[in-house]
PDB file of C-alpha atoms in Angstrom:
ATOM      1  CA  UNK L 139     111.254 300.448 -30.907  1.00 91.00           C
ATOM      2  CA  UNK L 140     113.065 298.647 -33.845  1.00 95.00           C
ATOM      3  CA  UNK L 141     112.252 298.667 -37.690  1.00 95.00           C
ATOM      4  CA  UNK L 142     113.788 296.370 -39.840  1.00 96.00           C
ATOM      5  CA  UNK L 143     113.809 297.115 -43.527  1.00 95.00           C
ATOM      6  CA  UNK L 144     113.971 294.103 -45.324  1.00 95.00           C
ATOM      7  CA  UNK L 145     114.186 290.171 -44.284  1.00 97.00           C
ATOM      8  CA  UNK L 146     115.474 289.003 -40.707  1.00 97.00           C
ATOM      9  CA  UNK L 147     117.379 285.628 -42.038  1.00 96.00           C
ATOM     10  CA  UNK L 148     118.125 282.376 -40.081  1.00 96.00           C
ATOM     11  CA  UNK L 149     120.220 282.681 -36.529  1.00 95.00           C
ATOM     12  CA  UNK L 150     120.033 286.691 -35.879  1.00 96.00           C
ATOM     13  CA  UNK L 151     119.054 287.968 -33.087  1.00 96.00           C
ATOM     14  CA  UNK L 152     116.483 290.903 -32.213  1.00 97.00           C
ATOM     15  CA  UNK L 153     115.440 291.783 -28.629  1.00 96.00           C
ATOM     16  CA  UNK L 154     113.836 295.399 -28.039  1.00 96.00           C
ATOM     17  CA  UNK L 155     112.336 296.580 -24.664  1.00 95.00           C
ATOM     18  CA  UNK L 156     109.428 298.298 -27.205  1.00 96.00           C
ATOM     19  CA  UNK L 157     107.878 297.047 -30.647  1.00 98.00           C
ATOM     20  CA  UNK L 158     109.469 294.911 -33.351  1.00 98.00           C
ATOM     21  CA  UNK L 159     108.314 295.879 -37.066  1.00 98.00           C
ATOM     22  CA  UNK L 160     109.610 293.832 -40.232  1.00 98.00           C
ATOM     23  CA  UNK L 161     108.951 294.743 -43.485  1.00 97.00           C
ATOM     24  CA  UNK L 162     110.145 291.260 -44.734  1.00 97.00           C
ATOM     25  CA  UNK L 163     109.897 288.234 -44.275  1.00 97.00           C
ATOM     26  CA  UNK L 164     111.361 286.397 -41.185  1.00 98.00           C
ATOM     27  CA  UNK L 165     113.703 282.820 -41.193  1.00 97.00           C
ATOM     28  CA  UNK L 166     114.776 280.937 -38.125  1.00 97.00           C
ATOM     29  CA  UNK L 167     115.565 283.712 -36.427  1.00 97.00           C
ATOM     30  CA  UNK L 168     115.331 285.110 -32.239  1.00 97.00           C
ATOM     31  CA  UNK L 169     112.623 287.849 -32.047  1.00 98.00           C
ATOM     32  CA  UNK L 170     112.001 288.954 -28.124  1.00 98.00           C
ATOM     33  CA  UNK L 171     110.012 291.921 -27.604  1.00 98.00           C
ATOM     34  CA  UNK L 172     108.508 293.832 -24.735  1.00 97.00           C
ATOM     35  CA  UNK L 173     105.849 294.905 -26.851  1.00 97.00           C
ATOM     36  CA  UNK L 174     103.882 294.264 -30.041  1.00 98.00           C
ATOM     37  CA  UNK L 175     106.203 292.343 -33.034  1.00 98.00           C
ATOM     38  CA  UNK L 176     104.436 293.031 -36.720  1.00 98.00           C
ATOM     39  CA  UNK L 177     105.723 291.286 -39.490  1.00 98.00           C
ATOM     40  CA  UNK L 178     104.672 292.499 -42.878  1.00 97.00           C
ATOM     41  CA  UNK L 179     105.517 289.223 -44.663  1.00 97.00           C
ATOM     42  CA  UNK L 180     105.928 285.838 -42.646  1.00 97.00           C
ATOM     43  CA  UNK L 181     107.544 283.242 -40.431  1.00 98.00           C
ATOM     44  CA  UNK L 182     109.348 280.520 -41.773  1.00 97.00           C
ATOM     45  CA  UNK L 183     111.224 279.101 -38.506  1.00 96.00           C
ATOM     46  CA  UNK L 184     112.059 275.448 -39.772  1.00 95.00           C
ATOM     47  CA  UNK L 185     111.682 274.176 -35.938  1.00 92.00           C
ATOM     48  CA  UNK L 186     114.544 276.563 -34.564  1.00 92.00           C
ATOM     49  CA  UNK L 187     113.381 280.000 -34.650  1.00 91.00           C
ATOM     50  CA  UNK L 188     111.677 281.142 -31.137  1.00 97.00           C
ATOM     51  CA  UNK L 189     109.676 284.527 -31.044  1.00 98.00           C
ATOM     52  CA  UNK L 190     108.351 286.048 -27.774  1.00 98.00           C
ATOM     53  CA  UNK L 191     106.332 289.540 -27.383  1.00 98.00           C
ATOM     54  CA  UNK L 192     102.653 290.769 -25.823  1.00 98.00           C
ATOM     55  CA  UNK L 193     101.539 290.607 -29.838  1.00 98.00           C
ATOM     56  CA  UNK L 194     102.119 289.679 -32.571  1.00 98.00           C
ATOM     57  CA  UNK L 195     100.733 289.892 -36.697  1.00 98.00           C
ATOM     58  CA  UNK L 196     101.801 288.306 -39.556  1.00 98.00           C
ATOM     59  CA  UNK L 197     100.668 286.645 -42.610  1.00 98.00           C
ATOM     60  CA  UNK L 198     101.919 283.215 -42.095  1.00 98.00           C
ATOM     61  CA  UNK L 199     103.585 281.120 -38.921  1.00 98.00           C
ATOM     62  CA  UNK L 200     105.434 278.499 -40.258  1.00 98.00           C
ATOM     63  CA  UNK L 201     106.996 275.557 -38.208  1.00 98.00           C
ATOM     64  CA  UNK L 202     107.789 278.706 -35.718  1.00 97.00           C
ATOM     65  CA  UNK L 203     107.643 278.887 -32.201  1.00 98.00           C
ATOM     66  CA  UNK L 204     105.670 281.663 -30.454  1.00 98.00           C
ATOM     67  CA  UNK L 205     104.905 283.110 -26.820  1.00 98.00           C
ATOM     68  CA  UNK L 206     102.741 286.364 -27.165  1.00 98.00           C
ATOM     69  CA  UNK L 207     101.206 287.288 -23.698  1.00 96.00           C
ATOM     70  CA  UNK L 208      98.260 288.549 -25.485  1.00 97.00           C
ATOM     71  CA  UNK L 209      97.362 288.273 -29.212  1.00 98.00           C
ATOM     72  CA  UNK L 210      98.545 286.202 -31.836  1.00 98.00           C
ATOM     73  CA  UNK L 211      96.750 287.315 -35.207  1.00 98.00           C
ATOM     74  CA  UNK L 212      97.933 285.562 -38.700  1.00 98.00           C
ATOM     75  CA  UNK L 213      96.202 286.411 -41.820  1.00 97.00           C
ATOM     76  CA  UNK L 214      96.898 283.303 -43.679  1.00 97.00           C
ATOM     77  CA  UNK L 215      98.106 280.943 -41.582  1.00 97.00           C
ATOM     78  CA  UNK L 216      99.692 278.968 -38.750  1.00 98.00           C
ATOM     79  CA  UNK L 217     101.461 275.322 -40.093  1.00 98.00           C
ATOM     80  CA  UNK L 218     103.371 273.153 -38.208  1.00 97.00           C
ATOM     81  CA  UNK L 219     104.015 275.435 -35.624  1.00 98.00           C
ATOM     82  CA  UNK L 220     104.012 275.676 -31.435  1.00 98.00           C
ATOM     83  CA  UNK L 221     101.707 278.497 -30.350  1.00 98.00           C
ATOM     84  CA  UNK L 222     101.587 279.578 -26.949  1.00 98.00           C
ATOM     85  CA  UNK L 223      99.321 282.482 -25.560  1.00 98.00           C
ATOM     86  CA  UNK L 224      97.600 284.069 -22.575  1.00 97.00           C
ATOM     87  CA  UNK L 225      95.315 285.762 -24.674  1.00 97.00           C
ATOM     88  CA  UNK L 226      93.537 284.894 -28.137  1.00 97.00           C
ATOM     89  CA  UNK L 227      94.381 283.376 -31.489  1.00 98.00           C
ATOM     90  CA  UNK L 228      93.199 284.856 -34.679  1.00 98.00           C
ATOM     91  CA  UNK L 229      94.418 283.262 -37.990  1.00 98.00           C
ATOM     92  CA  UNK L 230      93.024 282.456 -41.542  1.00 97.00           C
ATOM     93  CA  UNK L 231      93.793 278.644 -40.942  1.00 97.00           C
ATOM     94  CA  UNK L 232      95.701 276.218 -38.768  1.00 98.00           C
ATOM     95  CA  UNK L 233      97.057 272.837 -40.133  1.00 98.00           C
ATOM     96  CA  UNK L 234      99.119 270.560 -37.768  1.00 97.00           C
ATOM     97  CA  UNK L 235     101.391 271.549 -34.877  1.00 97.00           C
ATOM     98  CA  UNK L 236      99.605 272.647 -31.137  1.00 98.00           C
ATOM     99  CA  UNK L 237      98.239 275.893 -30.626  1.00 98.00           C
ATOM    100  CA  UNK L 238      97.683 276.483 -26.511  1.00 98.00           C
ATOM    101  CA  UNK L 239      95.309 279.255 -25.735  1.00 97.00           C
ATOM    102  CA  UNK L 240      93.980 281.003 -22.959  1.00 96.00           C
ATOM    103  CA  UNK L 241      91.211 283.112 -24.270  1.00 96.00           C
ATOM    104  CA  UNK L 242      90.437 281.295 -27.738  1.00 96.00           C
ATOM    105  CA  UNK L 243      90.381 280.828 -31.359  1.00 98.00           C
ATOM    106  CA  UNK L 244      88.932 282.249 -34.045  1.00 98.00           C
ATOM    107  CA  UNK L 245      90.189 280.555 -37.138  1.00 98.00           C
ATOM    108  CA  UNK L 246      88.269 280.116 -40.851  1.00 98.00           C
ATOM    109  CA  UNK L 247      89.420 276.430 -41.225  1.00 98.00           C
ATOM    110  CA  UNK L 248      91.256 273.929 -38.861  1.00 98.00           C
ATOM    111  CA  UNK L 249      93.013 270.794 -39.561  1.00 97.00           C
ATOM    112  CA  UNK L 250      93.464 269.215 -43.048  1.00 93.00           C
ATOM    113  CA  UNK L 251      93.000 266.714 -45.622  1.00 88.00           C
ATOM    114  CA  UNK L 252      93.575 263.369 -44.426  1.00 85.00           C
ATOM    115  CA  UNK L 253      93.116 263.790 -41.326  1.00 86.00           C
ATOM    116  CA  UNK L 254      96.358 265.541 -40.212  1.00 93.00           C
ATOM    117  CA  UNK L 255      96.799 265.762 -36.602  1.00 94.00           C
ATOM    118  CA  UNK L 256      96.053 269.475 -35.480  1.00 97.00           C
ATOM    119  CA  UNK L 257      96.134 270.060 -31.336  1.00 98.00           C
ATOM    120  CA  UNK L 258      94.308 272.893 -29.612  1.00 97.00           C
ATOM    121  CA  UNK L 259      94.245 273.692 -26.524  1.00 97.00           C
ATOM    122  CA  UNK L 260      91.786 276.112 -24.723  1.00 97.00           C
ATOM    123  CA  UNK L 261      91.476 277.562 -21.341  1.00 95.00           C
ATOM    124  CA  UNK L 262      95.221 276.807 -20.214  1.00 96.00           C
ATOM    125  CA  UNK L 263      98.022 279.268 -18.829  1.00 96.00           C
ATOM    126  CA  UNK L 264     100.597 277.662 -20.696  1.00 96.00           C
ATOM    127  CA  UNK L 265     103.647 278.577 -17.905  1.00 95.00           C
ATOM    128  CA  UNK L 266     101.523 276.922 -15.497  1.00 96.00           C
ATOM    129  CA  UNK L 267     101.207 273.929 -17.658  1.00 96.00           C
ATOM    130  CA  UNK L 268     104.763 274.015 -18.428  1.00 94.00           C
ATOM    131  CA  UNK L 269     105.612 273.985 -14.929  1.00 97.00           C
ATOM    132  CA  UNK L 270     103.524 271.260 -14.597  1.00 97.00           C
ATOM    133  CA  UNK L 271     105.007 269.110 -17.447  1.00 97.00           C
ATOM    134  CA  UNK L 272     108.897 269.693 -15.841  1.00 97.00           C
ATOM    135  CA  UNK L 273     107.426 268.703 -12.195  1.00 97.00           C
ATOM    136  CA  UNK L 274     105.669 265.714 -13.476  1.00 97.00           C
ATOM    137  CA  UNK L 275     108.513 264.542 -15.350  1.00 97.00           C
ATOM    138  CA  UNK L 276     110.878 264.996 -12.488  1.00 97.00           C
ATOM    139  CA  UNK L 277     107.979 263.105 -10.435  1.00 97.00           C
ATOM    140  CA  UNK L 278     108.405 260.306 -12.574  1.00 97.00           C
ATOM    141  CA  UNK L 279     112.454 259.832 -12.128  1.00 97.00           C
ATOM    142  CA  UNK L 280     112.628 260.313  -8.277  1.00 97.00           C
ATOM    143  CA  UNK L 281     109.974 257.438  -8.087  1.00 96.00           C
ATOM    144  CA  UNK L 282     111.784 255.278 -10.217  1.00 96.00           C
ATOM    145  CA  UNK L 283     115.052 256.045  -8.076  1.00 95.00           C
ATOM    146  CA  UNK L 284     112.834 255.211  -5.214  1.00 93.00           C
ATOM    147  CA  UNK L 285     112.134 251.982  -6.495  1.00 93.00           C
ATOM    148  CA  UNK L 286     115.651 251.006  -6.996  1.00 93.00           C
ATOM    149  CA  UNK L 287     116.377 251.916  -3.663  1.00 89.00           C
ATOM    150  CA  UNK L 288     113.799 250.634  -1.538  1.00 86.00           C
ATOM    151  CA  UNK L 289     115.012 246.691  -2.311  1.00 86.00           C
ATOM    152  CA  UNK L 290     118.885 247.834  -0.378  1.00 81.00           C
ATOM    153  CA  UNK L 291     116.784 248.410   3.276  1.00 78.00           C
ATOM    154  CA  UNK L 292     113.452 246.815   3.515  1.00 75.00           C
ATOM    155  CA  UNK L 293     114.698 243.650   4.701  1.00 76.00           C
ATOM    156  CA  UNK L 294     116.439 244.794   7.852  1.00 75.00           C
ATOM    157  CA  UNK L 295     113.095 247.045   7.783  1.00 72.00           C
ATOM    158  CA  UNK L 296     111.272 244.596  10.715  1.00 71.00           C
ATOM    159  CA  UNK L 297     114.458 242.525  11.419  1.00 72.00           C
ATOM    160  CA  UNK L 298     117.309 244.797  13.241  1.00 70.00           C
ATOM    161  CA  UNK L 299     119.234 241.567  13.807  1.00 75.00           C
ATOM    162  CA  UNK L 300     119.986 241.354  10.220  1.00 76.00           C
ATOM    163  CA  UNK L 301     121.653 244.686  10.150  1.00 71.00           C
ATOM    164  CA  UNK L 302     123.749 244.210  13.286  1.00 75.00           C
ATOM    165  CA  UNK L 303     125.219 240.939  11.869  1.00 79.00           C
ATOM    166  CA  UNK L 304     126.225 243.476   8.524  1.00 79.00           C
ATOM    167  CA  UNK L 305     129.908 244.228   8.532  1.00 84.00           C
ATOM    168  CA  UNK L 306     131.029 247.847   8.996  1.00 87.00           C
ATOM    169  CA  UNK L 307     131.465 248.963   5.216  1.00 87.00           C
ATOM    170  CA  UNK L 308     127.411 247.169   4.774  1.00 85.00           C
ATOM    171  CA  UNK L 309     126.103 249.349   6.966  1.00 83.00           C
ATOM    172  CA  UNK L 310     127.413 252.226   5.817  1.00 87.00           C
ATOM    173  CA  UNK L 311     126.247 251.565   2.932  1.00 85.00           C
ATOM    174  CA  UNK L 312     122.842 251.197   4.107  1.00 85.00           C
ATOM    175  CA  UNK L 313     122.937 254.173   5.595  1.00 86.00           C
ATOM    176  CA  UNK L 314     123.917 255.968   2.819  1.00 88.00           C
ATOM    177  CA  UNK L 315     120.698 254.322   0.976  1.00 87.00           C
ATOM    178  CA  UNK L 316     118.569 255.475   3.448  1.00 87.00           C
ATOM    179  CA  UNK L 317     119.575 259.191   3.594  1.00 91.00           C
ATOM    180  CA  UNK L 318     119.410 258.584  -0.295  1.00 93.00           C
ATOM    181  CA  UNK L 319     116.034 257.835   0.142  1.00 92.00           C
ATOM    182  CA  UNK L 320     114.654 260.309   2.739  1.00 94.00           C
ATOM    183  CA  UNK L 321     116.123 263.436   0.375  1.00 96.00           C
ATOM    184  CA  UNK L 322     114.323 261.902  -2.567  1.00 96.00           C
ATOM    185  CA  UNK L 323     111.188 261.909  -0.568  1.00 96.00           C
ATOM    186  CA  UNK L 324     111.864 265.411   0.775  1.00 97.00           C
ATOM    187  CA  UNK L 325     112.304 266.092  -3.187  1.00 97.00           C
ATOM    188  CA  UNK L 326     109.063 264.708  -3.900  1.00 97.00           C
ATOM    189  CA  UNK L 327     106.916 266.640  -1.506  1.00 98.00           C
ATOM    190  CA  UNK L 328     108.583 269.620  -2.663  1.00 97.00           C
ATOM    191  CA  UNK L 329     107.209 268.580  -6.337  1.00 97.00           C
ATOM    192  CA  UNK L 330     104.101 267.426  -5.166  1.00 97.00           C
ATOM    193  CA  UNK L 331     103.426 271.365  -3.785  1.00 97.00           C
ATOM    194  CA  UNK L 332     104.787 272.830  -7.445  1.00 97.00           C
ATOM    195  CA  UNK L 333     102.155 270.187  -9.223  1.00 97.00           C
ATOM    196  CA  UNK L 334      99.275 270.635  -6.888  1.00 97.00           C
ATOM    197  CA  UNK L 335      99.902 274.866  -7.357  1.00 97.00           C
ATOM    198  CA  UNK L 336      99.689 274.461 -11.141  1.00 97.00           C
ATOM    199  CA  UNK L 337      96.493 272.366 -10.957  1.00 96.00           C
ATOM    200  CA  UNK L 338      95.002 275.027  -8.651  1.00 96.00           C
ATOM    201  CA  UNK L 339      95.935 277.360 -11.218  1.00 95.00           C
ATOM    202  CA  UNK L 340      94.337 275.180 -14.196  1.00 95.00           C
ATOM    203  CA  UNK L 341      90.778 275.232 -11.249  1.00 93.00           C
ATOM    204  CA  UNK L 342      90.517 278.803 -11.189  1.00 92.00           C
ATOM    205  CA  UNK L 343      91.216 279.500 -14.834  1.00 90.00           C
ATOM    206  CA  UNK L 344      88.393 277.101 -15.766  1.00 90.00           C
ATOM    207  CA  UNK L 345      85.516 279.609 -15.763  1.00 88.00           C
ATOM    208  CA  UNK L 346      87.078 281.490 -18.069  1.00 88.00           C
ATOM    209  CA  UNK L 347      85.449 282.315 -21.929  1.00 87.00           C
ATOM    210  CA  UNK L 348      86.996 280.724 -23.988  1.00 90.00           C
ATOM    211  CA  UNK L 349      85.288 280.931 -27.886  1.00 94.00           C
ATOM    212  CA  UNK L 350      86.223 278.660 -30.407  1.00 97.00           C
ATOM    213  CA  UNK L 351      85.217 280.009 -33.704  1.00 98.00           C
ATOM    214  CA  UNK L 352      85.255 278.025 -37.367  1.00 98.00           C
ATOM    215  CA  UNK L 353      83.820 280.134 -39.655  1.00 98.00           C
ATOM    216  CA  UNK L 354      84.827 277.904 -42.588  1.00 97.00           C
ATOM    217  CA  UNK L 355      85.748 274.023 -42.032  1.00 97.00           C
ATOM    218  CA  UNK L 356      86.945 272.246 -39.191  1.00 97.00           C
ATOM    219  CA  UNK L 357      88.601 268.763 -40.242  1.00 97.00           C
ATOM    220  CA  UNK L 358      88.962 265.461 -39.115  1.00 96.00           C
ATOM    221  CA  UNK L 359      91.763 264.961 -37.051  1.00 96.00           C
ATOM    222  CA  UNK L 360      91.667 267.910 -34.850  1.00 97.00           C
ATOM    223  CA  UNK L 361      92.452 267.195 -31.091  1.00 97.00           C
ATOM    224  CA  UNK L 362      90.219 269.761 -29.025  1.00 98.00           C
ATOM    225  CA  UNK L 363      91.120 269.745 -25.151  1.00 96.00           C
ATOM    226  CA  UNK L 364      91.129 271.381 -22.072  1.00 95.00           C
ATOM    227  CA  UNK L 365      92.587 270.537 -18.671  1.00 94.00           C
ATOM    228  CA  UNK L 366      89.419 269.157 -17.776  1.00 94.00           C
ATOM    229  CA  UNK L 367      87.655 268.405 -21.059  1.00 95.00           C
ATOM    230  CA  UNK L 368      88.278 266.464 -24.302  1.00 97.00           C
ATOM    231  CA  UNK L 369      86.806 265.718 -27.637  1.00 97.00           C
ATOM    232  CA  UNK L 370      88.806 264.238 -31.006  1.00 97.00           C
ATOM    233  CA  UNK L 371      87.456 265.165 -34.470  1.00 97.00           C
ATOM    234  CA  UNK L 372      86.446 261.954 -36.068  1.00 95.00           C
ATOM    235  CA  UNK L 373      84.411 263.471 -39.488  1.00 95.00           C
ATOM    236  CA  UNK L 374      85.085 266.958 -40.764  1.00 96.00           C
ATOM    237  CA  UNK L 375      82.022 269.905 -40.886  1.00 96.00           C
ATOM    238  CA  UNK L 376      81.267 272.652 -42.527  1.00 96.00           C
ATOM    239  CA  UNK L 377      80.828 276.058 -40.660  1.00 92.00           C
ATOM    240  CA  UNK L 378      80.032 278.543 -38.898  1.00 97.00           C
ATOM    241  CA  UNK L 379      80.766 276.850 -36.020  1.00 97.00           C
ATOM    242  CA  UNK L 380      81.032 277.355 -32.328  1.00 97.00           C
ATOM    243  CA  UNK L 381      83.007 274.726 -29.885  1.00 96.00           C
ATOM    244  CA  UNK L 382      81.673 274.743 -26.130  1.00 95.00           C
ATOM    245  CA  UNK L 383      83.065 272.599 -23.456  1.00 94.00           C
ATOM    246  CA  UNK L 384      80.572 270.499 -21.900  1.00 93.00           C
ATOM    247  CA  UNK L 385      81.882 269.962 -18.012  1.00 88.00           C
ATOM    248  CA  UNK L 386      79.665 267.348 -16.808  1.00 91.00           C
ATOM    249  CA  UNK L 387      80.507 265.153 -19.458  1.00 95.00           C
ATOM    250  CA  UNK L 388      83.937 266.416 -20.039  1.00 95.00           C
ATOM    251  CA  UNK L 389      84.156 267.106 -23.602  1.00 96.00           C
ATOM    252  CA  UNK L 390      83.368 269.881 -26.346  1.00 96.00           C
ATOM    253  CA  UNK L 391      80.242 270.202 -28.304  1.00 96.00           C
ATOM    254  CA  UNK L 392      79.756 271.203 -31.886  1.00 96.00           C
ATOM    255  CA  UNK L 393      77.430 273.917 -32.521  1.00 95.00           C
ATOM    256  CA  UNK L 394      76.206 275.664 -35.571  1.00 93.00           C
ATOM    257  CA  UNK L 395      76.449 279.298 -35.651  1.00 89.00           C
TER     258      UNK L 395
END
């Protein structure tokens, strides 16, 4: 285990196979443990600092970037930041950024005044989804090389005349095209498998509970989703409230605790 007395400022570095404990306050700092990290004051990660444990507390998250396999659990709360987890998020509030996880969210308000964009996401292994994200992306570019390529050989496609009448440096040409083309499609299968994996893994994940608790306020502009469900918040309400995904009409109800 490591203790740190005091603050951890901006571009150190603390990895520990055990628990991380702060007594200070954190800055845009590297935190990687193989345990639980607790942080007696807070986060302030300006978009740079990255912190990655099984759990972690603090009393505020902000602009930071988080994995914790299990808990994250802020007292006041989580602002601007990236929040991934397997597990369950507890915080005081959440206002802006996208919080992804697996288990839930208990939070006492959500969102904020004018209607500031706040994205939640429930139900979702998030290194499944980020798998899926790099696949689809990489989906995208080998079909658009595809398309570029496709005009070079369809015309002597149904017409083998046409290609014996090429000259010598034509063909070869050609034929590089085409071998072009049959590794991109060998490419794309191979992505196809790595997409269709992660949406089995979003299937099986589905049934499980997921609570979203508001115990407080839950404002307009919050973007509620799941892989298979969506609702945006288009008036703010007062809690207690519980959020349930509705799967026949995919989408999230708002119920009153």
């Amino acid at each position: 285990d490591v203790s740190i007395g005091g603050d951890v400022l901006d571009g150190f570095k603390i990895k520990a196979g055990g628990n991380i404990t702060i007594n200070g306050n954190v800055g845009s700092a590297e935190l990687i443990s193989g345990g639980k990290i607790s942080i007696h004051g807070g986060v302030a990660g300006k978009k740079k600092g990255f912190i990655k444990c099984q759990k972690i507390e603090a009393k505020y998250l902000n602009e930071a970037l988080v994995e914790a396999e299990v808990e994250v659990k802020v007292l006041k709360g989580i602002v601007n930041s990236i929040i991934y987890t397997q597990g369950n998020v507890i915080s005081g509030m959440i206002i802006a950024g996208k919080t992804i996880a697996m288990c839930g969210i208990e939070v006492q308000e959500i969102g904020g005044e004018q209607g500031v964009v706040t994205e939640v996401e429930l139900g979702t292994d998030y290194q499944a989804l980020r798998t899926f994200d790099l696949f689809t992306k990489k989906r995208i570019e080998i079909d658009e090389k595809l398309h570029l390529l496709i005009p070079n050989f369809e015309p002597y496609i149904d017409s083998f005349e046409k290609y014996y009448k090429l000259e010598s440096t034509q063909k070869d040409k050609l034929i590089e095209a085409f071998k072009e083309f049959q590794e991109l499609k060998k490419q794309r299968i191979e992505i196809e498998n790595q997409i269709n994996d992660c949406e089995l893994n979003f299937r099986l994940h589905r049934d499980i509970k997921k609570p979203f608790i508001i115990t407080k306020l839950l404002y307009e502009g919050v973007d509620i989703k799941s892989r298979f469900g969506h609702l945006k918040i288009m008036q703010s309400f007062k809690g207690p409230l519980s959020i349930r995904e509705n799967r026949k009409l995919h989408t999230f109800e708002i119920g009153i605790i």
